[in-house]
XYZ file of C-alpha atoms in Angstrom:
414
model
C -68.304 19.764 4.124
C -65.930 19.149 0.991
C -65.619 22.885 0.474
C -64.348 23.144 4.122
C -61.561 19.725 3.724
C -60.145 21.103 0.931
C -60.024 24.747 2.875
C -58.416 22.783 6.000
C -56.392 20.601 3.177
C -55.218 24.239 1.594
C -53.670 25.408 4.803
C -51.994 22.316 5.353
C -50.183 22.665 2.088
C -48.791 26.307 2.804
C -47.998 25.224 6.589
C -45.832 22.640 5.090
C -44.482 24.769 2.359
C -43.889 27.504 5.288
C -42.263 25.324 7.398
C -39.491 23.705 4.354
C -38.939 27.086 3.227
C -37.996 28.291 6.504
C -36.012 25.075 8.388
C -34.502 25.307 5.391
C -33.682 28.952 5.165
C -31.475 28.078 8.965
C -30.142 25.463 8.545
C -28.689 27.136 5.656
C -28.563 30.112 7.355
C -26.938 28.525 11.509
C -24.415 26.374 8.905
C -25.571 23.653 10.253
C -24.983 20.592 7.798
C -21.147 21.456 9.223
C -21.385 22.234 12.359
C -22.866 18.682 13.127
C -21.140 16.755 10.224
C -17.657 14.475 11.484
C -16.683 15.450 8.057
C -16.944 18.980 6.500
C -17.628 19.523 3.316
C -14.566 22.195 2.476
C -12.506 18.649 2.312
C -14.251 17.434 -0.624
C -14.468 18.776 -4.143
C -17.378 16.985 -6.325
C -15.811 15.061 -8.671
C -15.867 13.976 -12.560
C -17.640 11.357 -12.170
C -20.152 8.510 -10.791
C -17.256 6.599 -10.152
C -14.847 8.922 -9.226
C -17.638 11.153 -7.683
C -15.376 13.313 -5.360
C -11.491 14.311 -4.207
C -9.858 15.944 -1.402
C -10.074 19.643 -2.035
C -6.602 20.866 -3.223
C -5.426 23.752 -0.584
C -7.134 22.493 2.129
C -5.550 22.458 5.748
C -8.348 21.884 8.529
C -8.462 19.670 11.772
C -10.000 16.131 11.658
C -10.951 13.862 14.648
C -8.150 16.135 16.088
C -5.374 15.595 13.891
C -4.347 18.306 11.895
C -4.891 17.486 7.637
C -3.582 19.713 4.878
C -3.962 18.051 1.240
C -1.633 19.869 -1.418
C -2.527 21.908 -5.250
C -2.703 18.775 -6.853
C -5.448 17.279 -4.116
C -3.023 15.036 -2.135
C -2.755 14.064 1.873
C 0.250 15.756 2.499
C 2.635 18.733 1.740
C 2.717 19.787 -2.470
C 4.569 18.079 -4.624
C 6.230 18.138 -8.108
C 4.497 17.405 -11.625
C 7.187 14.780 -11.497
C 9.430 13.004 -9.536
C 12.804 14.506 -9.372
C 15.713 12.851 -11.375
C 16.469 9.326 -9.492
C 13.781 9.217 -6.955
C 11.313 6.357 -7.329
C 8.373 7.571 -6.824
C 5.314 5.322 -4.470
C 1.886 6.359 -4.974
C -0.208 4.533 -2.623
C -4.377 4.573 -3.202
C -7.392 4.228 -0.846
C -10.330 4.657 1.414
C -9.813 6.159 5.108
C -7.504 3.434 6.048
C -4.557 4.409 3.746
C -5.618 8.798 4.781
C -5.153 8.262 7.602
C -8.069 8.488 9.745
C -7.274 9.884 13.155
C -3.458 10.181 12.597
C -0.174 12.875 11.777
C 0.776 12.659 8.395
C 3.718 10.656 9.581
C 2.037 7.721 10.984
C 0.062 7.213 7.729
C 1.009 3.678 6.249
C 2.500 6.281 3.772
C 4.231 8.854 6.030
C 6.556 5.543 8.318
C 6.602 3.617 5.025
C 8.900 6.393 2.255
C 10.960 6.436 6.323
C 11.325 3.011 5.855
C 11.951 2.661 2.018
C 14.258 5.017 2.165
C 16.274 3.872 5.056
C 16.069 1.317 3.073
C 19.233 1.620 1.079
C 17.523 0.902 -2.318
C 17.391 4.473 -3.297
C 15.405 7.789 -2.527
C 11.817 7.128 -2.531
C 9.462 9.544 -2.148
C 5.406 8.694 -1.170
C 2.490 10.139 -2.362
C -0.500 9.271 0.599
C -3.303 9.263 -2.226
C -5.871 7.732 0.188
C -9.768 9.368 0.472
C -12.108 8.403 3.038
C -15.434 6.462 1.673
C -13.145 5.108 -1.392
C -14.023 1.511 -2.903
C -12.353 0.104 -5.418
C -13.333 1.740 -8.657
C -12.837 4.930 -7.302
C -9.454 3.927 -6.516
C -8.927 2.842 -10.504
C -10.288 5.310 -12.056
C -8.404 7.856 -9.366
C -5.413 6.092 -10.239
C -6.910 6.466 -14.424
C -7.075 10.012 -14.146
C -4.784 11.901 -12.010
C -2.615 9.364 -10.508
C -0.124 8.411 -13.463
C -0.009 12.391 -14.365
C 2.209 13.076 -11.395
C 4.482 10.183 -12.723
C 4.561 6.922 -10.120
C 6.676 4.005 -10.608
C 5.375 1.566 -8.486
C 1.237 2.030 -6.986
C 0.319 1.134 -3.484
C -3.542 -0.450 -3.604
C -4.020 -0.556 0.163
C -7.316 -2.414 0.000
C -9.764 -1.614 2.830
C -12.556 -4.821 3.441
C -15.595 -2.664 2.354
C -13.781 -2.015 -0.360
C -16.658 -4.201 -2.728
C -19.278 -1.028 -1.706
C -19.947 1.761 -3.772
C -18.544 5.590 -2.652
C -20.582 7.508 -1.451
C -22.093 10.100 -4.015
C -21.077 13.692 -3.736
C -24.298 15.592 -3.313
C -25.621 18.967 -4.837
C -25.856 20.854 -1.263
C -21.521 19.035 -1.188
C -22.427 16.429 1.178
C -21.945 12.476 1.352
C -24.134 10.414 0.385
C -24.644 6.844 0.862
C -27.053 5.059 -2.300
C -27.524 2.077 -4.320
C -25.607 2.002 -7.640
C -28.418 2.157 -9.217
C -29.869 5.383 -7.457
C -26.787 7.823 -7.365
C -27.943 9.829 -9.833
C -29.668 11.616 -6.586
C -33.019 13.222 -6.352
C -34.012 16.902 -6.428
C -34.851 16.450 -2.274
C -30.205 16.260 -1.997
C -30.569 19.322 -3.076
C -32.258 20.185 0.627
C -30.089 20.745 4.184
C -33.106 20.518 5.458
C -33.996 17.606 4.242
C -30.971 16.148 4.850
C -31.273 17.238 8.697
C -34.761 15.358 8.824
C -33.267 12.115 8.183
C -30.740 12.754 10.318
C -32.038 13.191 12.741
C -34.610 9.641 12.215
C -30.820 8.137 11.961
C -30.128 9.498 15.347
C -33.411 8.995 16.906
C -32.358 5.209 15.612
C -29.592 5.646 17.233
C -28.518 4.801 13.643
C -25.173 7.457 13.542
C -21.688 7.006 13.953
C -21.038 8.707 17.830
C -24.123 6.227 18.412
C -22.385 3.084 17.031
C -18.746 4.393 18.872
C -20.577 4.600 22.280
C -21.995 0.903 21.457
C -17.998 -0.082 21.197
C -17.047 1.823 23.941
C -13.531 2.843 24.651
C -10.575 1.529 22.834
C -8.796 -1.285 24.259
C -8.183 -4.931 23.594
C -10.776 -6.360 20.763
C -14.520 -6.460 22.093
C -16.944 -9.617 21.996
C -18.138 -10.117 18.577
C -21.138 -10.174 20.183
C -21.173 -6.738 20.931
C -21.470 -3.165 19.620
C -19.643 -1.815 15.912
C -16.953 -4.131 15.687
C -20.224 -6.465 15.200
C -22.275 -4.880 12.841
C -19.130 -4.771 10.864
C -18.716 -8.499 11.467
C -20.829 -9.414 10.512
C -21.919 -6.931 7.559
C -18.001 -7.676 6.091
C -18.557 -11.773 6.720
C -22.080 -11.987 5.884
C -20.709 -10.217 2.625
C -17.891 -12.239 1.536
C -19.828 -15.890 2.491
C -22.173 -14.938 -0.473
C -21.110 -12.127 -2.618
C -24.091 -9.739 -4.233
C -23.750 -10.571 -8.062
C -22.875 -6.649 -9.403
C -21.327 -5.543 -5.961
C -18.830 -8.794 -6.415
C -17.867 -8.040 -10.222
C -17.799 -4.696 -9.519
C -14.463 -4.330 -7.262
C -13.001 -7.474 -9.714
C -13.301 -5.984 -12.192
C -11.372 -2.685 -10.649
C -9.399 -4.993 -9.920
C -8.581 -5.783 -13.809
C -9.085 -2.186 -14.531
C -6.138 -1.337 -11.985
C -3.904 -4.561 -14.438
C -4.723 -2.738 -17.269
C -3.437 0.682 -15.900
C -0.457 -0.245 -14.411
C 0.724 -2.365 -17.668
C -0.034 0.130 -19.538
C 2.253 2.864 -17.592
C 4.658 0.460 -16.991
C 3.604 0.961 -13.151
C 4.465 -2.061 -10.718
C 1.340 -2.479 -8.535
C 0.643 -4.582 -5.292
C -2.190 -4.607 -3.256
C -2.443 -5.140 0.191
C -4.761 -6.163 2.080
C -6.022 -3.971 5.287
C -7.154 -7.139 7.741
C -10.245 -5.813 10.573
C -10.305 -5.870 14.346
C -12.322 -9.374 14.913
C -9.438 -10.997 12.794
C -6.644 -10.208 14.971
C -5.617 -12.103 18.171
C -7.857 -15.314 17.288
C -6.416 -18.618 17.077
C -9.205 -19.376 13.871
C -10.473 -15.888 12.466
C -12.309 -16.192 9.253
C -10.183 -15.182 5.984
C -12.527 -15.909 4.287
C -12.517 -11.570 2.732
C -9.233 -12.466 2.078
C -8.776 -15.819 0.729
C -11.623 -13.891 -2.039
C -9.768 -10.659 -2.523
C -6.435 -12.875 -3.631
C -8.513 -14.672 -5.725
C -9.974 -11.639 -7.218
C -5.579 -10.172 -7.786
C -4.613 -13.620 -8.969
C -8.100 -13.552 -11.630
C -6.706 -10.168 -12.799
C -2.623 -10.889 -12.700
C -1.644 -8.677 -9.715
C 0.133 -8.810 -6.965
C -1.216 -9.027 -3.579
C -0.005 -8.546 0.162
C -2.010 -10.026 2.898
C -1.237 -8.398 5.787
C -2.550 -10.126 8.891
C -0.192 -12.680 8.925
C 1.765 -9.386 10.313
C -0.964 -8.148 11.956
C -0.810 -11.602 13.896
C 2.280 -11.729 14.229
C 2.546 -8.098 15.850
C -0.154 -8.682 18.687
C -1.123 -5.851 21.126
C -3.391 -2.783 20.347
C -3.250 -2.290 16.711
C -7.066 -1.178 15.633
C -8.186 2.580 17.013
C -11.713 1.131 16.034
C -13.549 -1.893 14.075
C -11.802 -0.789 10.712
C -8.563 1.292 11.422
C -5.428 0.518 12.717
C -4.106 2.922 15.408
C -0.448 4.613 14.910
C 0.784 0.944 15.612
C -1.342 -0.882 13.158
C 0.452 1.825 10.834
C 3.244 0.692 11.108
C 2.981 -2.868 11.246
C 1.235 -2.336 7.427
C 4.393 -0.098 6.266
C 6.643 -2.611 7.594
C 5.612 -5.512 5.901
C 4.317 -3.749 2.634
C 8.362 -2.028 2.286
C 9.696 -5.693 3.282
C 7.307 -6.948 0.521
C 8.574 -4.177 -2.405
C 12.809 -4.259 -0.297
C 12.733 -7.651 -1.056
C 12.407 -7.206 -4.795
C 15.555 -5.263 -5.604
C 15.931 -1.377 -6.817
C 12.362 -1.505 -8.298
C 11.997 -0.665 -12.247
C 8.908 0.408 -13.744
C 9.582 -2.357 -16.523
C 7.882 -4.664 -14.178
C 5.778 -5.517 -11.249
C 7.399 -6.019 -7.625
C 7.958 -10.215 -6.809
C 8.557 -11.932 -3.935
C 10.571 -12.051 -1.313
C 14.755 -13.149 -2.190
C 15.630 -16.937 -1.845
C 11.553 -17.747 -1.566
C 11.258 -17.042 2.251
C 7.704 -16.427 3.364
C 7.818 -12.867 4.679
C 5.355 -12.056 7.764
C 3.129 -10.763 5.767
C 1.687 -13.066 2.614
C 2.963 -11.939 -0.985
C 0.655 -13.339 -3.516
C 2.515 -13.956 -6.670
C -0.304 -13.970 -9.355
C -1.183 -17.764 -10.707
C -0.127 -19.000 -7.536
C -3.069 -20.492 -5.543
C -2.589 -20.107 -1.546
C -6.044 -19.747 -0.452
C -7.386 -23.398 -2.381
C -11.188 -21.801 -2.235
C -11.060 -18.604 -3.200
C -13.437 -18.951 -5.984
C -13.213 -16.478 -8.622
C -17.101 -15.892 -11.359
C -16.558 -14.938 -14.752
C -15.631 -11.191 -14.823
C -18.505 -8.389 -15.493
C -17.527 -4.587 -16.373
C -16.972 -2.692 -13.491
C -20.042 -0.561 -14.550
C -22.481 -2.587 -13.140
C -25.567 -1.283 -12.017
C -27.560 -3.226 -9.795
C -31.605 -3.074 -9.284
C -33.901 -4.158 -5.948
C -30.665 -4.315 -4.060
C -30.830 -6.045 -0.325
C -30.873 -3.746 2.562
C -28.392 -6.478 4.154
C -25.197 -6.172 1.251
C -24.757 -2.732 2.811
C -21.110 -2.297 3.762
C -20.294 0.824 6.357
C -18.808 3.987 3.634
C -20.379 6.893 5.090
C -23.955 7.954 6.856
C -25.100 12.026 6.624
C -24.650 14.264 9.208
C -22.305 12.967 11.172
C -20.401 11.595 9.520
C -19.546 8.398 8.086
C -18.910 5.044 8.408
C -15.859 3.580 7.845
C-alpha cells in the first residue's frame, strides 16, 4: 500500500513538472503575456533600483489604448529633445504617473502638450515642455526620476502632477518584464515571478474573480456623466482612496511625505522652481460638498515639505461638464482645464527664475485652482506627522491599503 502511494506521488510530481514545463513553453511561444496584457512589455525597461523600478523604453513607438505613443531617446514620451535647452528657452519637466503620461490621449492633448501651447502664448518667453509621466509611478519613483534623470536635462521648472493614489508603491519590474503589484517588503520578487505561465495562471484566477481591469471597466459602464458612487470601478476607487486618507497607513503615508521632502531638497540643490499640482478624481467633481480629505492631507504634506502646491479640484469644479475618461483619468478636456490652471499659476508669478520657486497669483487674487504657499494653513484639518525616511518598509500590510496600480496581465489598475 505504501509503495503504491509512493508510486502515485511520483507520477503526480512528474505530471506536474511536465504540465509546468509545457505550459511555460507554450506561454512563451504563443506570446500569451503580450497578447493579453493591456500594457505591452515593449513599453518598459528595467530601472536602476526598487524605488525607480522601470522607465519608458527609449525609441519605442506603439499604439496604446487607441492612441499613438512614442518615446524619445532620453526615455520621455514625445519628440526628441536636446540634452540641454536652447538658449533663451524655459524648459519645463512634468513628472507624474499615467495621468500626466496621458492615458489614451494624443501627445498634444496631454497636460504637457496643452501647457506648452498656453505658456508660449502667454508672452513670457519661449517654453519647452517635457512629458516625464510614467504609468504606475508613485511619488517616490517621481522623486528618483527627477534626481537621476530629470536634472540631467536641465529643466528650469518642474511640475509634479500628483494623483490621489501616489501613496501606493509603484509596481516592480519582474524578470519577465511584466509590471507586478507588490507590497513594500515583497518587491525583491520570487522565483515564481520568472515564470510567464504562472503569471498567466494568476491572471486567470483574477479573471475568474472578476478583478481584471476590463472587467472593472465593464462594471463602470460607458463614458458619460459621473455614475452614482456605489457603482463599479468608481466605487472601488473612491472607497480605497478616501479610506486611505481618512486613516493613512503610516508606512505608506510617511513614504509619500518623505518623497515630497526629497523633491524639495532636489529642487533646492539644483535651483529649480517646483510646483506640485494635485489632480482630483471623478467622484470629487460635480457634487455640492465633495469629500476633499485627500487634497487636505496632500496640501498639508506640501506645506510640511516647504513645497508650492496647486489644488486643481476648484478648477475642475468650476469648469463643469464631463472631464474624466474613467474614475481617475481626466479626458482631453480635463487635461486642458488642468493645463490652463497650471499656466495661470506659473505666468502670474512673472518671468521664471531658477533661483526662486513659483509664487502666488499677482495681486493676491485667488485663481480658479488654489495655489498653496509654504506655511499657509488653508485647510486647518490637514495634519502632518513626523516624517520618516522614504525607504520605510511595511510588514504584514493589510489588504485594505492597496491603491489602484498595475494589475498583472490585463495591464493596469490605474
